[in-house]
Coordinates of C-alpha atoms in Angstrom, one line a residue:
Chain P
L1 CA -58.9 -38.0 112.5
A2 CA -58.1 -40.6 109.9
K3 CA -60.9 -41.6 107.6
T4 CA -61.6 -45.3 107.2
T5 CA -63.1 -47.2 104.2
Q6 CA -64.7 -50.6 104.5
P7 CA -66.9 -52.8 102.3
I8 CA -70.5 -51.9 102.9
S9 CA -71.6 -55.6 103.3
M10 CA -70.3 -59.1 103.2
D11 CA -71.9 -62.5 103.2
S12 CA -70.6 -65.7 104.7
Y13 CA -71.7 -69.1 105.8
E14 CA -71.5 -70.7 109.2
G15 CA -68.1 -72.2 109.9
Q16 CA -66.2 -70.1 107.5
E17 CA -63.4 -67.6 108.3
V18 CA -64.3 -64.0 107.5
N19 CA -61.8 -61.3 106.8
I20 CA -62.9 -57.7 106.7
T21 CA -60.4 -55.2 105.4
C22 CA -60.3 -51.6 106.3
S23 CA -58.4 -48.9 104.6
H24 CA -56.9 -45.9 106.5
N25 CA -54.4 -44.3 104.3
N26 CA -54.0 -41.2 106.5
I27 CA -53.4 -43.0 109.7
A28 CA -51.1 -41.0 112.0
T29 CA -48.1 -42.2 113.9
N30 CA -49.9 -42.2 117.3
D31 CA -53.2 -43.8 116.0
Y32 CA -54.4 -47.1 117.1
I33 CA -56.8 -49.3 115.1
T34 CA -59.9 -50.5 116.9
W35 CA -62.7 -52.7 115.7
Y36 CA -66.2 -52.7 117.2
Q37 CA -69.2 -54.9 116.7
Q38 CA -72.8 -53.7 116.8
F39 CA -76.0 -55.7 116.9
P40 CA -79.3 -54.0 116.0
S41 CA -80.6 -51.7 118.7
Q42 CA -77.5 -52.2 120.9
G43 CA -74.4 -50.1 121.6
P44 CA -71.2 -51.1 119.9
R45 CA -69.0 -53.7 121.6
F46 CA -65.2 -53.6 121.6
I47 CA -63.7 -56.5 119.6
I48 CA -60.0 -55.9 119.3
Q49 CA -57.4 -53.2 119.1
G50 CA -53.9 -53.0 117.6
Y51 CA -51.1 -50.8 116.5
K52 CA -49.0 -52.9 114.2
T53 CA -48.3 -56.5 113.1
K54 CA -50.8 -59.0 114.5
V55 CA -53.0 -59.1 117.6
T56 CA -55.2 -62.0 118.6
N57 CA -57.7 -62.5 121.3
E58 CA -60.4 -65.0 122.1
V59 CA -62.8 -63.8 119.4
A60 CA -60.7 -62.4 116.6
S61 CA -57.4 -61.5 115.1
L62 CA -56.2 -58.2 113.7
F63 CA -53.6 -58.1 111.0
I64 CA -51.8 -54.8 110.3
P65 CA -49.2 -54.5 107.6
A66 CA -46.0 -52.6 108.1
D67 CA -47.3 -49.4 106.4
R68 CA -50.4 -49.5 108.7
K69 CA -52.5 -48.0 105.9
S70 CA -54.9 -50.9 106.2
S71 CA -56.0 -53.6 108.6
T72 CA -57.9 -56.8 108.4
L73 CA -60.2 -58.2 111.0
S74 CA -60.3 -62.0 110.9
L75 CA -63.2 -63.8 112.5
P76 CA -62.5 -67.6 112.6
R77 CA -65.4 -70.0 112.0
V78 CA -68.3 -67.6 112.1
S79 CA -71.7 -68.5 113.4
L80 CA -75.1 -67.0 112.9
S81 CA -74.7 -64.9 116.0
D82 CA -71.8 -63.1 114.3
T83 CA -74.3 -61.4 112.0
A84 CA -73.7 -57.7 112.9
V85 CA -72.2 -54.5 111.7
Y86 CA -68.4 -54.2 112.2
Y87 CA -66.8 -50.8 112.5
C88 CA -63.1 -50.0 112.0
L89 CA -61.9 -46.9 113.8
V90 CA -58.6 -45.2 113.8
G91 CA -57.6 -42.7 116.5
D92 CA -55.3 -41.7 119.3
S93 CA -56.9 -41.9 122.7
G94 CA -54.6 -39.2 123.9
N95 CA -55.4 -36.7 121.3
Q96 CA -58.8 -35.3 120.2
G97 CA -60.0 -36.1 123.7
G98 CA -60.4 -39.7 122.7
K99 CA -63.0 -39.0 120.1
L100 CA -64.1 -41.9 117.9
I101 CA -65.5 -41.1 114.5
F102 CA -67.4 -44.0 113.1
G103 CA -67.4 -44.8 109.4
Q104 CA -70.1 -46.6 107.5
G105 CA -69.2 -50.1 108.9
T106 CA -69.5 -53.5 107.2
E107 CA -72.7 -55.3 107.6
L108 CA -71.8 -59.0 107.9
S109 CA -74.5 -61.6 107.2
V110 CA -73.8 -65.1 108.2
K111 CA -76.0 -67.7 106.6
P112 CA -76.7 -71.3 107.7
Chain Q
G1 CA -66.1 -54.6 134.8
A2 CA -66.4 -51.4 132.7
V3 CA -70.1 -51.4 132.4
V4 CA -72.1 -48.4 131.1
S5 CA -75.8 -48.2 131.5
Q6 CA -78.4 -45.9 130.0
H7 CA -81.9 -45.0 131.2
P8 CA -84.4 -45.2 129.9
S9 CA -83.9 -47.9 127.3
W10 CA -86.7 -46.5 125.3
V11 CA -89.0 -43.5 125.5
I12 CA -92.0 -42.3 123.5
C13 CA -93.0 -38.6 123.9
K14 CA -95.2 -36.0 122.4
S15 CA -93.8 -33.4 120.1
G16 CA -92.7 -30.3 122.0
T17 CA -91.8 -32.1 125.3
S18 CA -88.3 -32.5 126.7
V19 CA -86.7 -35.8 127.3
K20 CA -83.8 -36.6 129.6
I21 CA -81.5 -39.6 129.0
E22 CA -79.0 -40.7 131.6
C23 CA -75.7 -42.4 131.1
R24 CA -73.9 -44.0 134.0
S25 CA -70.6 -45.7 134.4
L26 CA -71.3 -48.4 136.9
D27 CA -67.9 -49.6 138.0
F28 CA -65.4 -46.9 136.9
Q29 CA -65.0 -43.2 136.9
A30 CA -65.7 -41.7 133.5
T31 CA -63.6 -38.6 133.0
T32 CA -65.1 -38.2 129.6
M33 CA -68.4 -39.2 128.1
F34 CA -69.5 -39.1 124.6
W35 CA -73.0 -38.9 123.1
Y36 CA -73.9 -40.4 119.7
R37 CA -77.0 -40.5 117.6
Q38 CA -77.8 -43.3 115.2
F39 CA -80.6 -43.3 112.6
P40 CA -81.8 -46.6 111.1
K41 CA -79.4 -48.3 108.8
Q42 CA -76.8 -45.6 109.4
S43 CA -73.6 -45.3 111.4
L44 CA -73.1 -43.7 114.7
M45 CA -72.8 -39.9 114.6
L46 CA -70.8 -38.2 117.4
M47 CA -72.9 -35.4 118.8
A48 CA -70.8 -34.1 121.7
T49 CA -68.0 -34.8 124.2
S50 CA -68.5 -34.0 127.8
N51 CA -65.8 -33.8 130.5
E52 CA -66.8 -34.0 134.1
G53 CA -67.3 -30.5 135.6
S54 CA -67.0 -28.6 132.3
K55 CA -69.1 -27.6 129.4
A56 CA -69.7 -30.1 126.7
T57 CA -68.0 -29.7 123.3
Y58 CA -70.5 -30.1 120.4
E59 CA -69.7 -31.4 117.0
Q60 CA -70.4 -29.2 114.0
G61 CA -74.1 -29.0 113.2
V62 CA -75.3 -30.2 116.5
E63 CA -77.5 -27.6 118.3
K64 CA -76.2 -27.1 121.8
D65 CA -79.4 -25.4 122.9
K66 CA -81.5 -28.3 121.8
F67 CA -79.3 -31.1 123.1
L68 CA -78.3 -30.1 126.6
I69 CA -75.5 -32.2 128.1
N70 CA -74.6 -32.2 131.8
H71 CA -71.7 -34.2 133.2
A72 CA -71.9 -33.3 136.9
S73 CA -70.2 -36.3 138.3
L74 CA -67.6 -38.9 137.3
T75 CA -70.3 -41.5 136.9
L76 CA -73.2 -39.7 135.4
S77 CA -73.9 -37.7 132.2
T78 CA -77.3 -36.6 131.0
L79 CA -78.6 -35.6 127.6
T80 CA -81.7 -33.6 127.4
V81 CA -83.5 -33.3 124.1
T82 CA -85.5 -30.1 124.5
S83 CA -88.7 -29.4 122.6
A84 CA -88.4 -32.7 120.8
H85 CA -89.8 -33.1 117.3
P86 CA -90.4 -36.2 115.2
E87 CA -87.1 -35.7 113.4
D88 CA -85.3 -36.1 116.7
S89 CA -86.5 -39.7 116.9
S90 CA -83.4 -41.8 116.9
F91 CA -81.2 -44.2 118.8
Y92 CA -79.0 -42.3 121.3
I93 CA -75.9 -44.0 122.6
C94 CA -73.4 -42.9 125.1
S95 CA -69.9 -44.0 125.8
A96 CA -67.6 -43.5 128.7
R97 CA -63.9 -43.3 128.9
D98 CA -61.6 -43.7 131.9
I99 CA -58.1 -42.4 131.1
R100 CA -56.7 -44.9 133.7
L101 CA -57.9 -47.7 131.5
A102 CA -55.7 -46.8 128.5
G103 CA -58.5 -44.6 127.2
E104 CA -60.7 -47.4 126.0
Q105 CA -64.3 -46.4 125.5
F106 CA -67.2 -48.4 126.8
F107 CA -70.6 -48.0 125.2
G108 CA -74.0 -48.0 126.8
P109 CA -76.9 -50.1 125.4
G110 CA -78.6 -47.1 123.8
T111 CA -81.9 -45.3 124.2
R112 CA -84.6 -45.5 121.6
L113 CA -86.4 -42.1 121.4
T114 CA -89.7 -41.9 119.5
V115 CA -91.3 -38.5 119.2
L116 CA -94.9 -38.5 118.1

């Protein structure tokens, strides 16, 4: 399973756009990139998933360059409630039985 | 849709006792369930993978005799922490996967175990 590297922490202010970049140099051809959000004492919550180029949903955008060795989660106009840990995961749901290996995550702190 | 529940949400027990944690998929059939453990300020660590009707596959370093996993039905998996000790105190999270839903995993809310 591809290993991921993210910044340990990031600070932002309300209303700003936040971009969290994840490196996954050893990503395999069949791997998808998935981002989860976790609040303290809660299970992770799915945010977005992509394979290449750009994916957008109601909460975030995911940018993936052509070589797919990195990805950037973009959170538009963050609020205090976006303070959480964000995990980037890389894997193929068909292989490894769907195992997800969590890296250290990025602790995002949004300030007023 | 795609809701996963865990019971109990928290439990406190004495050292040496066994504790059972349930993980249920409420509105889908979970062909595979995963159990994670998370210590404070750390990431989730995958403990084991369980497929309905078969033995669980444990990650390296996880004691299968201490963490008993049963996945007897498509909607229920249980994790039993046997002879719990204070070092087993942690946040235990399960996730469930339905291959019919493109393999996406859905996480439970977690169970906080405190062993005195």
